[in-house]
PDB file of C-alpha atoms in Angstrom:
ATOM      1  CA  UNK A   1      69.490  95.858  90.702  1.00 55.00           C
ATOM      2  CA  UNK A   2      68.284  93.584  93.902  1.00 81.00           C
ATOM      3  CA  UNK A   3      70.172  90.960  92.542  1.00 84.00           C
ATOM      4  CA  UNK A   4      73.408  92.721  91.755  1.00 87.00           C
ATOM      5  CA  UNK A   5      73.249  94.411  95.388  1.00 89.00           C
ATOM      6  CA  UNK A   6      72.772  90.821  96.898  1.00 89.00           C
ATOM      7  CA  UNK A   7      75.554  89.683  95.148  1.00 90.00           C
ATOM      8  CA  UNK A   8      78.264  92.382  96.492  1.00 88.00           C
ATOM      9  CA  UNK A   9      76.623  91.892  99.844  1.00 91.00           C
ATOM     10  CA  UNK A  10      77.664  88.220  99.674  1.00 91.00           C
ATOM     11  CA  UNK A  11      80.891  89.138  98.253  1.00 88.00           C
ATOM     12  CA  UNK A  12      81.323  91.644 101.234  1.00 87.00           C
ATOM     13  CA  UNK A  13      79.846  89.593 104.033  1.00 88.00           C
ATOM     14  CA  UNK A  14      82.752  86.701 102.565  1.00 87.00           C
ATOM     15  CA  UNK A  15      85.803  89.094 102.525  1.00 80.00           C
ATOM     16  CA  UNK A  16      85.239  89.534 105.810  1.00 77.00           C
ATOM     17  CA  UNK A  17      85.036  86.100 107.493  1.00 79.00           C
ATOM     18  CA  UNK A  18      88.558  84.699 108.813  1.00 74.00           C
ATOM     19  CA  UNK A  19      86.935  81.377 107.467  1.00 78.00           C
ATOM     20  CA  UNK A  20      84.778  80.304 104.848  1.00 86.00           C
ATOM     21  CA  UNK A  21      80.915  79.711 106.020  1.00 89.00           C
ATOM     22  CA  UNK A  22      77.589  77.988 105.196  1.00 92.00           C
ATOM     23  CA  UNK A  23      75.019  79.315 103.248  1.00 92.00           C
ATOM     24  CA  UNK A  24      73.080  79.394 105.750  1.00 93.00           C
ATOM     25  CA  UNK A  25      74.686  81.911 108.243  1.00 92.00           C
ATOM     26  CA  UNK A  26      75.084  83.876 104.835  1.00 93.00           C
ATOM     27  CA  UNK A  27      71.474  83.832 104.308  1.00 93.00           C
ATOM     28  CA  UNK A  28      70.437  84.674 108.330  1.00 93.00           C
ATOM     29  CA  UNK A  29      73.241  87.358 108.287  1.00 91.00           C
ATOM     30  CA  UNK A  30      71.722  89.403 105.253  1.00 92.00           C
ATOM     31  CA  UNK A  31      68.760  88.910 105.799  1.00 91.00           C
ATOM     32  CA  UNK A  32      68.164  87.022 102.651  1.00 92.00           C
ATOM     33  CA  UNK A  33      65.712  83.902 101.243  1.00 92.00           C
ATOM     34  CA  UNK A  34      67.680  80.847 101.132  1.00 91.00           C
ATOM     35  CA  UNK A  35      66.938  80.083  97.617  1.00 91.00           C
ATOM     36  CA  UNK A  36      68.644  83.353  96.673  1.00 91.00           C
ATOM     37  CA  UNK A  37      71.826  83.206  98.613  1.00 92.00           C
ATOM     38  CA  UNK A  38      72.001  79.245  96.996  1.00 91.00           C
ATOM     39  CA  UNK A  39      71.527  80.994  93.223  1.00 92.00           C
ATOM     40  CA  UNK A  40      73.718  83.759  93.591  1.00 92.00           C
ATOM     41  CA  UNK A  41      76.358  81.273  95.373  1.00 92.00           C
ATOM     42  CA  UNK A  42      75.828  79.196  92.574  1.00 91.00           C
ATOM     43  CA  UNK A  43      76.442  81.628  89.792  1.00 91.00           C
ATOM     44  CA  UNK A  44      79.237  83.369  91.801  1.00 91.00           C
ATOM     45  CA  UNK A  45      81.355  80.103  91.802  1.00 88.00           C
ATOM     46  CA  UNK A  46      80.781  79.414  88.104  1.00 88.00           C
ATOM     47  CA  UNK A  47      82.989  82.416  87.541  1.00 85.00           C
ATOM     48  CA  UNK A  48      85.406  81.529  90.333  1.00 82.00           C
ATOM     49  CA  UNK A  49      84.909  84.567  92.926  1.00 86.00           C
ATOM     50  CA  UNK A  50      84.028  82.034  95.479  1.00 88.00           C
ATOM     51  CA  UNK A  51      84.415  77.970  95.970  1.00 84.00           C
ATOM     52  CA  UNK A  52      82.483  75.543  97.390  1.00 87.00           C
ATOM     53  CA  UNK A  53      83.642  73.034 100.037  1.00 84.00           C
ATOM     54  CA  UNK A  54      81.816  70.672  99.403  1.00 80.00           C
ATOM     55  CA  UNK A  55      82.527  68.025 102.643  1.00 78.00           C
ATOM     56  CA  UNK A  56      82.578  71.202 105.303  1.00 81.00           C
ATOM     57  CA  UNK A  57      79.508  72.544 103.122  1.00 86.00           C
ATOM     58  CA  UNK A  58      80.665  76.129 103.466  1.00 89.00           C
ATOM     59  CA  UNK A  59      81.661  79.002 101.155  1.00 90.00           C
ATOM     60  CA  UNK A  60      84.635  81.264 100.556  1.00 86.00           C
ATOM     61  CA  UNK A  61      86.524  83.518  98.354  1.00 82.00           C
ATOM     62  CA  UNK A  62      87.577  82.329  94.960  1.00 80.00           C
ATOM     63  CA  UNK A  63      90.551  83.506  93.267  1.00 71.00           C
ATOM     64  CA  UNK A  64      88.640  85.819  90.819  1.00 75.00           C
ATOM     65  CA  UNK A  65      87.887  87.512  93.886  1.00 75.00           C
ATOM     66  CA  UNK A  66      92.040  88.168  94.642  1.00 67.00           C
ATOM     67  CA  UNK A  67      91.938  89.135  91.399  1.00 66.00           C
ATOM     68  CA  UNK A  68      89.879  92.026  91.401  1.00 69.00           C
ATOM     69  CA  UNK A  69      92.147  92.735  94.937  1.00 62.00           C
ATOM     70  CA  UNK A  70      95.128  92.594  93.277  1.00 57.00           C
ATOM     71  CA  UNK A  71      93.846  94.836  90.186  1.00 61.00           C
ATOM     72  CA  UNK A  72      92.793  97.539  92.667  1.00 57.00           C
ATOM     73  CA  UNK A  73      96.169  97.017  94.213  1.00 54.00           C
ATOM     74  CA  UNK A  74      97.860  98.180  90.968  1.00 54.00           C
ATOM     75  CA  UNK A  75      96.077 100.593  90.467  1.00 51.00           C
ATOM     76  CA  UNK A  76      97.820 102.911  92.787  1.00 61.00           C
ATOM     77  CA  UNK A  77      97.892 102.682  96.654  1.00 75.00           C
ATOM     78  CA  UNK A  78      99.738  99.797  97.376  1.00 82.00           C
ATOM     79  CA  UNK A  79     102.361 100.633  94.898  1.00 85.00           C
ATOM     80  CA  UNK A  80     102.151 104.015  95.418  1.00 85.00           C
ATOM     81  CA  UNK A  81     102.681 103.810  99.364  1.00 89.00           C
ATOM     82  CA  UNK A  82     104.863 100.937  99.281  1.00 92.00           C
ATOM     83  CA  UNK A  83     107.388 102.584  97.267  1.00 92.00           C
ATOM     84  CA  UNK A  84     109.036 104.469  99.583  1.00 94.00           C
ATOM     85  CA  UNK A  85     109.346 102.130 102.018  1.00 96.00           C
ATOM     86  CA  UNK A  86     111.017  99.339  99.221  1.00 95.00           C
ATOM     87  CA  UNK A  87     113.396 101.994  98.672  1.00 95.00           C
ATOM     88  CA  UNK A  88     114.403 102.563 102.154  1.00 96.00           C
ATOM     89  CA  UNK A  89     114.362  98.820 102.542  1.00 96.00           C
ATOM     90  CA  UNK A  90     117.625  98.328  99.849  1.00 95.00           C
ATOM     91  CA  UNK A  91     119.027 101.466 100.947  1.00 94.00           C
ATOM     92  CA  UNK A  92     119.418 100.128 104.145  1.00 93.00           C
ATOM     93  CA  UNK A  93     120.395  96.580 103.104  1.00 93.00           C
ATOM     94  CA  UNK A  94     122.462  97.208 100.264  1.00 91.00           C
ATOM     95  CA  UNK A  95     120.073  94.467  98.794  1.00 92.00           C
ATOM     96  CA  UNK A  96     117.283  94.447  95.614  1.00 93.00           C
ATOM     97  CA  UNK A  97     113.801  94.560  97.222  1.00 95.00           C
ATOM     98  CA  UNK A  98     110.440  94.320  95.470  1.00 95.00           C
ATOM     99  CA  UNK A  99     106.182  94.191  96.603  1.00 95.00           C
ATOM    100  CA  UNK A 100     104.409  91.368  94.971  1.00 93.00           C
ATOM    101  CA  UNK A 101     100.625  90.600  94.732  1.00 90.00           C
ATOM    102  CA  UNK A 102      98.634  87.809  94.195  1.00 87.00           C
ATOM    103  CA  UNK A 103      97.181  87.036  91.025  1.00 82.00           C
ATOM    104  CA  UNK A 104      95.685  83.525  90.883  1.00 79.00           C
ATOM    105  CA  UNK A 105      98.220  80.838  91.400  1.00 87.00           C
ATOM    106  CA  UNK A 106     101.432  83.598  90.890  1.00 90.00           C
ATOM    107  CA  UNK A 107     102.717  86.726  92.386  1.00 91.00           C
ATOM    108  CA  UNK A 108     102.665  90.184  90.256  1.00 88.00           C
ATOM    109  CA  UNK A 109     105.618  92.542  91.106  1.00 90.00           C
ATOM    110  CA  UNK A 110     104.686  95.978  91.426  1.00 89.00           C
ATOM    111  CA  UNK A 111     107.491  97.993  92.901  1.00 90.00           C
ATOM    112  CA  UNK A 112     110.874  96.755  92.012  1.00 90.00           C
ATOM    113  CA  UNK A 113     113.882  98.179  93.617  1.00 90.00           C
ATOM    114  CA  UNK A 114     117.647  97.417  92.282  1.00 89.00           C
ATOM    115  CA  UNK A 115     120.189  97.526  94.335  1.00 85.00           C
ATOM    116  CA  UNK A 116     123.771  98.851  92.964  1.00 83.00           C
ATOM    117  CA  UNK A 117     126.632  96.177  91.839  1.00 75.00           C
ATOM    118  CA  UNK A 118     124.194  93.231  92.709  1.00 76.00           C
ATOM    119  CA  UNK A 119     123.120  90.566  90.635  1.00 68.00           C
ATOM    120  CA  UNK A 120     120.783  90.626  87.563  1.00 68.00           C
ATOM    121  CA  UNK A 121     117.360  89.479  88.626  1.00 76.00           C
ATOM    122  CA  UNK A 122     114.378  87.824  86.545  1.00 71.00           C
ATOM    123  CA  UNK A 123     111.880  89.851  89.006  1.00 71.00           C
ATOM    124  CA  UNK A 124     110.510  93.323  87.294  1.00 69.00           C
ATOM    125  CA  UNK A 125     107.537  95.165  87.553  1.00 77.00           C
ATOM    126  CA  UNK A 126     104.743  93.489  85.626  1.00 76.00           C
ATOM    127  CA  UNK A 127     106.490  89.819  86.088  1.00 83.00           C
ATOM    128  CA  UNK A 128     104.370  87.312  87.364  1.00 87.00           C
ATOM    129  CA  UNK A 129     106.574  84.274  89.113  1.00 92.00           C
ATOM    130  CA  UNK A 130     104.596  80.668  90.179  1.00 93.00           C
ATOM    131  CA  UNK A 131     103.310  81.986  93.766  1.00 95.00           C
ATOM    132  CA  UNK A 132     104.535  78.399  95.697  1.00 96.00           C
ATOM    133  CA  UNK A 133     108.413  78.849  94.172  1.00 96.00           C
ATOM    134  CA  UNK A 134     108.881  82.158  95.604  1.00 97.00           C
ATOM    135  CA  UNK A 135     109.386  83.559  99.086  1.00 97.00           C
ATOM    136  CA  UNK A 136     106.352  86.561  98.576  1.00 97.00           C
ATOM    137  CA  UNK A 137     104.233  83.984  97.242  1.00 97.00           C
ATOM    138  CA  UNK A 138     105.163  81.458  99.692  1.00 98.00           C
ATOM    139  CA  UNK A 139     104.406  84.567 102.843  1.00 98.00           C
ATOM    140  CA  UNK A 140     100.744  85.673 101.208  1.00 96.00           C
ATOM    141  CA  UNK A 141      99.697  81.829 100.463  1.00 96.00           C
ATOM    142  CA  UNK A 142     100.915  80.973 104.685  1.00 97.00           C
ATOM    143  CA  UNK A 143      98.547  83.706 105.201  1.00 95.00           C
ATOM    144  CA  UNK A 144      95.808  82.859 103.493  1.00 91.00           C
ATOM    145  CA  UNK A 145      92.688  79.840 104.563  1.00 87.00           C
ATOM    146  CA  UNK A 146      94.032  76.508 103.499  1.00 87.00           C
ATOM    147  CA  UNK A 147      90.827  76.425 101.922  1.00 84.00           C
ATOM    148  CA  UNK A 148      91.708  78.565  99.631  1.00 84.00           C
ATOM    149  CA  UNK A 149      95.565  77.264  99.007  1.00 90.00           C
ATOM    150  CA  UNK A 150      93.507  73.904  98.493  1.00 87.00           C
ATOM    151  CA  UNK A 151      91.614  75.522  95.637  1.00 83.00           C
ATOM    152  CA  UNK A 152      94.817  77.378  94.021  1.00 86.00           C
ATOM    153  CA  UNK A 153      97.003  73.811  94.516  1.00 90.00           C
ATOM    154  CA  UNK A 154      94.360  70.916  94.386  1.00 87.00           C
ATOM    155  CA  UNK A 155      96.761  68.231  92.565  1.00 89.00           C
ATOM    156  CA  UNK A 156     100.327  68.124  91.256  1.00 91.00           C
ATOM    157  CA  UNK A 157      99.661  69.214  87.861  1.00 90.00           C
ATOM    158  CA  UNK A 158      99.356  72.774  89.153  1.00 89.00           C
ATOM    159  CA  UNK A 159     102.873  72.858  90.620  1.00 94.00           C
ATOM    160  CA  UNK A 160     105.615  74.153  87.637  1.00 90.00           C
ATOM    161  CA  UNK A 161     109.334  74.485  88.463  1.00 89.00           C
ATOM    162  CA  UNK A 162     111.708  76.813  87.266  1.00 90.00           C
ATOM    163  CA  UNK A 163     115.088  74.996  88.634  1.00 91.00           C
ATOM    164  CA  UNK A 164     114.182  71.663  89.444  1.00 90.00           C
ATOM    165  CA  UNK A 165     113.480  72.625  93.348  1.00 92.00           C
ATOM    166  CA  UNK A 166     110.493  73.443  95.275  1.00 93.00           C
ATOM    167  CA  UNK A 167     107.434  71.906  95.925  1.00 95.00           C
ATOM    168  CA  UNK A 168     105.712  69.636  93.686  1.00 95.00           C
ATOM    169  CA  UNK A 169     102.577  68.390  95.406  1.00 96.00           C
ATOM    170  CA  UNK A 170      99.834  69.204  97.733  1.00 94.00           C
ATOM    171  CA  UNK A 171     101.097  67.520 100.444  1.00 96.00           C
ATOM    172  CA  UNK A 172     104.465  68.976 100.159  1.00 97.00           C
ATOM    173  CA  UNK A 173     103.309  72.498  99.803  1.00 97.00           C
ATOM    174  CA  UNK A 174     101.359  72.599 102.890  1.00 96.00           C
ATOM    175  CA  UNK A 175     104.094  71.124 104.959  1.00 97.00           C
ATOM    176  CA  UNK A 176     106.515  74.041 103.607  1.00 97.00           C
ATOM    177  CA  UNK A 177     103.622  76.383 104.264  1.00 98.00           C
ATOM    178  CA  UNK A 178     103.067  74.975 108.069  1.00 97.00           C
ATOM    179  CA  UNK A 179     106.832  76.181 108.144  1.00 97.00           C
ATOM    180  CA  UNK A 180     106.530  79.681 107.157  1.00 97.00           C
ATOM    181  CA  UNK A 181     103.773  80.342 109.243  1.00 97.00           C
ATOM    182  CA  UNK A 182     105.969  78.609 112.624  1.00 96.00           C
ATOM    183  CA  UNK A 183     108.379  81.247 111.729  1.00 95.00           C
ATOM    184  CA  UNK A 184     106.269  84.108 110.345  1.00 95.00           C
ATOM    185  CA  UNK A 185     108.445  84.530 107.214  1.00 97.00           C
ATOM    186  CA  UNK A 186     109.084  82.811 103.981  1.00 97.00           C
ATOM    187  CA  UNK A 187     112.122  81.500 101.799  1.00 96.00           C
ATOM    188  CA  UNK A 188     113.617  80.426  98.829  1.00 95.00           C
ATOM    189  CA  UNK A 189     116.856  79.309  97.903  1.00 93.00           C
ATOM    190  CA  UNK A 190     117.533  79.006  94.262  1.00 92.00           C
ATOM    191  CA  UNK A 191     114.116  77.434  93.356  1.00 94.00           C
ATOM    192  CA  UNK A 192     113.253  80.762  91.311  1.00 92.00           C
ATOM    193  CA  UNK A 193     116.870  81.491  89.711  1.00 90.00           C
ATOM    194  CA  UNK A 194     120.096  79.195  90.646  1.00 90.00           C
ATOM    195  CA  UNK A 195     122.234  81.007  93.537  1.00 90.00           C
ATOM    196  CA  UNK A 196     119.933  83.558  94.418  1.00 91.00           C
ATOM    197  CA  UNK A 197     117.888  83.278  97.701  1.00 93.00           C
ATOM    198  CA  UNK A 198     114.892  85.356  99.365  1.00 95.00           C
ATOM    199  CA  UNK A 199     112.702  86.356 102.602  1.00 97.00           C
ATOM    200  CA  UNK A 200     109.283  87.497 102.553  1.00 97.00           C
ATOM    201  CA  UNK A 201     106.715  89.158 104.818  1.00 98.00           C
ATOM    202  CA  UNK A 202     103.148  89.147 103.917  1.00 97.00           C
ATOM    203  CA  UNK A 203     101.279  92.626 104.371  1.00 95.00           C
ATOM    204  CA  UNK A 204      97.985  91.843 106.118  1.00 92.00           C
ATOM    205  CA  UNK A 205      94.669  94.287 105.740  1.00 86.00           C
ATOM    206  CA  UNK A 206      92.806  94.811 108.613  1.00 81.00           C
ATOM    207  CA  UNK A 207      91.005  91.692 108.077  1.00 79.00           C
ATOM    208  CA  UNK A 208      94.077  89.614 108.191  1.00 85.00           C
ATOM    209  CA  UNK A 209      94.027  88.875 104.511  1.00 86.00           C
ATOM    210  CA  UNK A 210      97.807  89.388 102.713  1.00 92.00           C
ATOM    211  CA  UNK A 211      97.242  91.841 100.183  1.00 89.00           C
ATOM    212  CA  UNK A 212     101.021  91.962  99.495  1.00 93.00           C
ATOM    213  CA  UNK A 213     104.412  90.555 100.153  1.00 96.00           C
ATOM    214  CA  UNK A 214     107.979  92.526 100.520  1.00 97.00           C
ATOM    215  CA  UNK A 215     110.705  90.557 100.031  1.00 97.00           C
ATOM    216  CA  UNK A 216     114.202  91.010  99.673  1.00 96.00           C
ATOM    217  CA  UNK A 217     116.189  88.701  97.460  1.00 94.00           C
ATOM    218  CA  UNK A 218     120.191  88.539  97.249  1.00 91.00           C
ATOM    219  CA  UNK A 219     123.113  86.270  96.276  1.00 89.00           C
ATOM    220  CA  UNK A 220     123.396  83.314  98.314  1.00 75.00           C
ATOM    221  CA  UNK A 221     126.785  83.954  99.449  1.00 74.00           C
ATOM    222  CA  UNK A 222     126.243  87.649 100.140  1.00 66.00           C
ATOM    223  CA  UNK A 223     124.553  87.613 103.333  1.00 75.00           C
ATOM    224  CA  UNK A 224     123.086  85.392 105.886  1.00 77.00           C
ATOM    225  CA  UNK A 225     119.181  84.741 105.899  1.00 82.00           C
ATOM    226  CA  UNK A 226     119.029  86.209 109.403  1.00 82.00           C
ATOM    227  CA  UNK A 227     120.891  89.591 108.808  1.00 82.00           C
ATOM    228  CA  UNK A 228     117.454  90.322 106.529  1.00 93.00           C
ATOM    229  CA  UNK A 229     114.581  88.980 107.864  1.00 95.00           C
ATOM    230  CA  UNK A 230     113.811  91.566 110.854  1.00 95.00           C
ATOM    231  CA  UNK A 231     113.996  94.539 108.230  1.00 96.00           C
ATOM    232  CA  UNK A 232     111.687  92.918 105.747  1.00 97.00           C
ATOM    233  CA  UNK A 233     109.293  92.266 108.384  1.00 97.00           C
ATOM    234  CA  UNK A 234     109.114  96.241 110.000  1.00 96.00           C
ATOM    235  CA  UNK A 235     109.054  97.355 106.596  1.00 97.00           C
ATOM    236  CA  UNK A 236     105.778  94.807 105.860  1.00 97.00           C
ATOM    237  CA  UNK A 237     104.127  96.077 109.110  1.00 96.00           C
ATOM    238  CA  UNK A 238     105.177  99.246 108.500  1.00 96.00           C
ATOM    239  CA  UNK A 239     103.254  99.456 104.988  1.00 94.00           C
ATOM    240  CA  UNK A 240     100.144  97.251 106.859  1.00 93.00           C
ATOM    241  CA  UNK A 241     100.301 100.854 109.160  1.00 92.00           C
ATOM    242  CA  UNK A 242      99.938 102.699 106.008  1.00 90.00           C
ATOM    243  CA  UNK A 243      97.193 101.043 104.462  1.00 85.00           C
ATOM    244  CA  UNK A 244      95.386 101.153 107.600  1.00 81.00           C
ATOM    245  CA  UNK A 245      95.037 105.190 107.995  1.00 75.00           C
TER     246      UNK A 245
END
């Protein structure tokens, strides 16, 4: 029991640091030996809920650890309150809308909402999409540490296309990323189906991590990028409101 305790105490103290940290503020913070933070650290990175940076010699969240977040996530409240506001989001654009999660390197749709006479899309609920191709992916990974888009993205083997477009490196990824967050909204323009284009808002907790992403995604000749992008970002902060109560 001691050991399991320490280890959701670790997990805890990490999910809420803006930044990963070194073991040793861990181990001062809790209250715990050394030795034991390093072993539980250890074992906790063998099965990927956290990573170890290795030159900054300081700890983080590991993408099992998103995906226990984005299990609890499907599990009810974010769809569940999120719902509503998707729907209000197409009736007022006349556009398909959808909330995506992360889980690992792609984004899970879990509220999908068609809008009338408007193009088929390859989105559904339950689809999972390569994260860096498409505009929710592209707003939750501009929100998270680079630490932890390093670990997702460390070489170009890890980047898949769909239409030939998009990035296809570490380098290039964090340049489009440096983008999003300048504007504090993400894109895509036919990189996920030709002639259909996107906007996304990331959905922050209260400790600044993007547990979701609404997006709204339409044909490119329909509408202009900028006719879209303030109602997809009230409607993210207005489910970030939600979540917080």
């Amino acid at each position: 029991m001691p050991a399991a305790e320490n280890t959701l105490r670790i997990l805890s103290y990490l999910a809420g640091r803006p930044a990963p940290v070194a073991a040793s503020a861990i181990a001062r913070e809790l209250e715990l030996p050394r030795s034991t933070v390093y072993h539980l650290l250890t074992t906790l990175a063998s099965h990927g809920f956290v990573l170890h940076l290795r030159e900054e010699r300081r700890w983080g969240l590991g993408t099992s650890a998103f995906e226990l977040a984005g299990g609890y996530a499907r599990q009810q409240p974010l769809a569940r309150r999120g719902r509503p506001l998707v729907a209000a989001l197409t009736d007022r654009l006349g556009e398909s809308a959808h909330l995506a999660v992360m889980s690992g390197g792609d984004v899970l749709y879990i509220v999908e909402e068609r809008a009338p006479r408007r193009p088929a899309l390859v989105t559904d609920v339950g689809v999972r999409l390569p994260a860096h191709l498409t505009a929710s992916g592209r707003a939750m990974l501009a929100a998270l540490p680079r630490e932890q888009v390093r670990a997702l993205y460390p070489d170009a083997s890890v980047f898949p296309d769909r239409t030939g477009l998009g990035p296809r490196s570490p380098r290039e990824l964090r340049e489009l990323l440096r983008e999003v967050r300048a504007r504090g909204y993400a894109t895509e323009d036919s990189e996920v189906a030709d002639g259909l284009r996107s906007v996304g808002a990331a959905v922050r907790d209260h400790a600044g991590w993007p547990v979701a992403a609404v997006a709204v995604t339409w044909a490119g000749d329909a509408v202009t990028e900028e006719h879209l992008v303030d109602a997809v970002r009230s409607t993210a902060a207005a489910l970030e409101a939600r979540l917080a109560r």
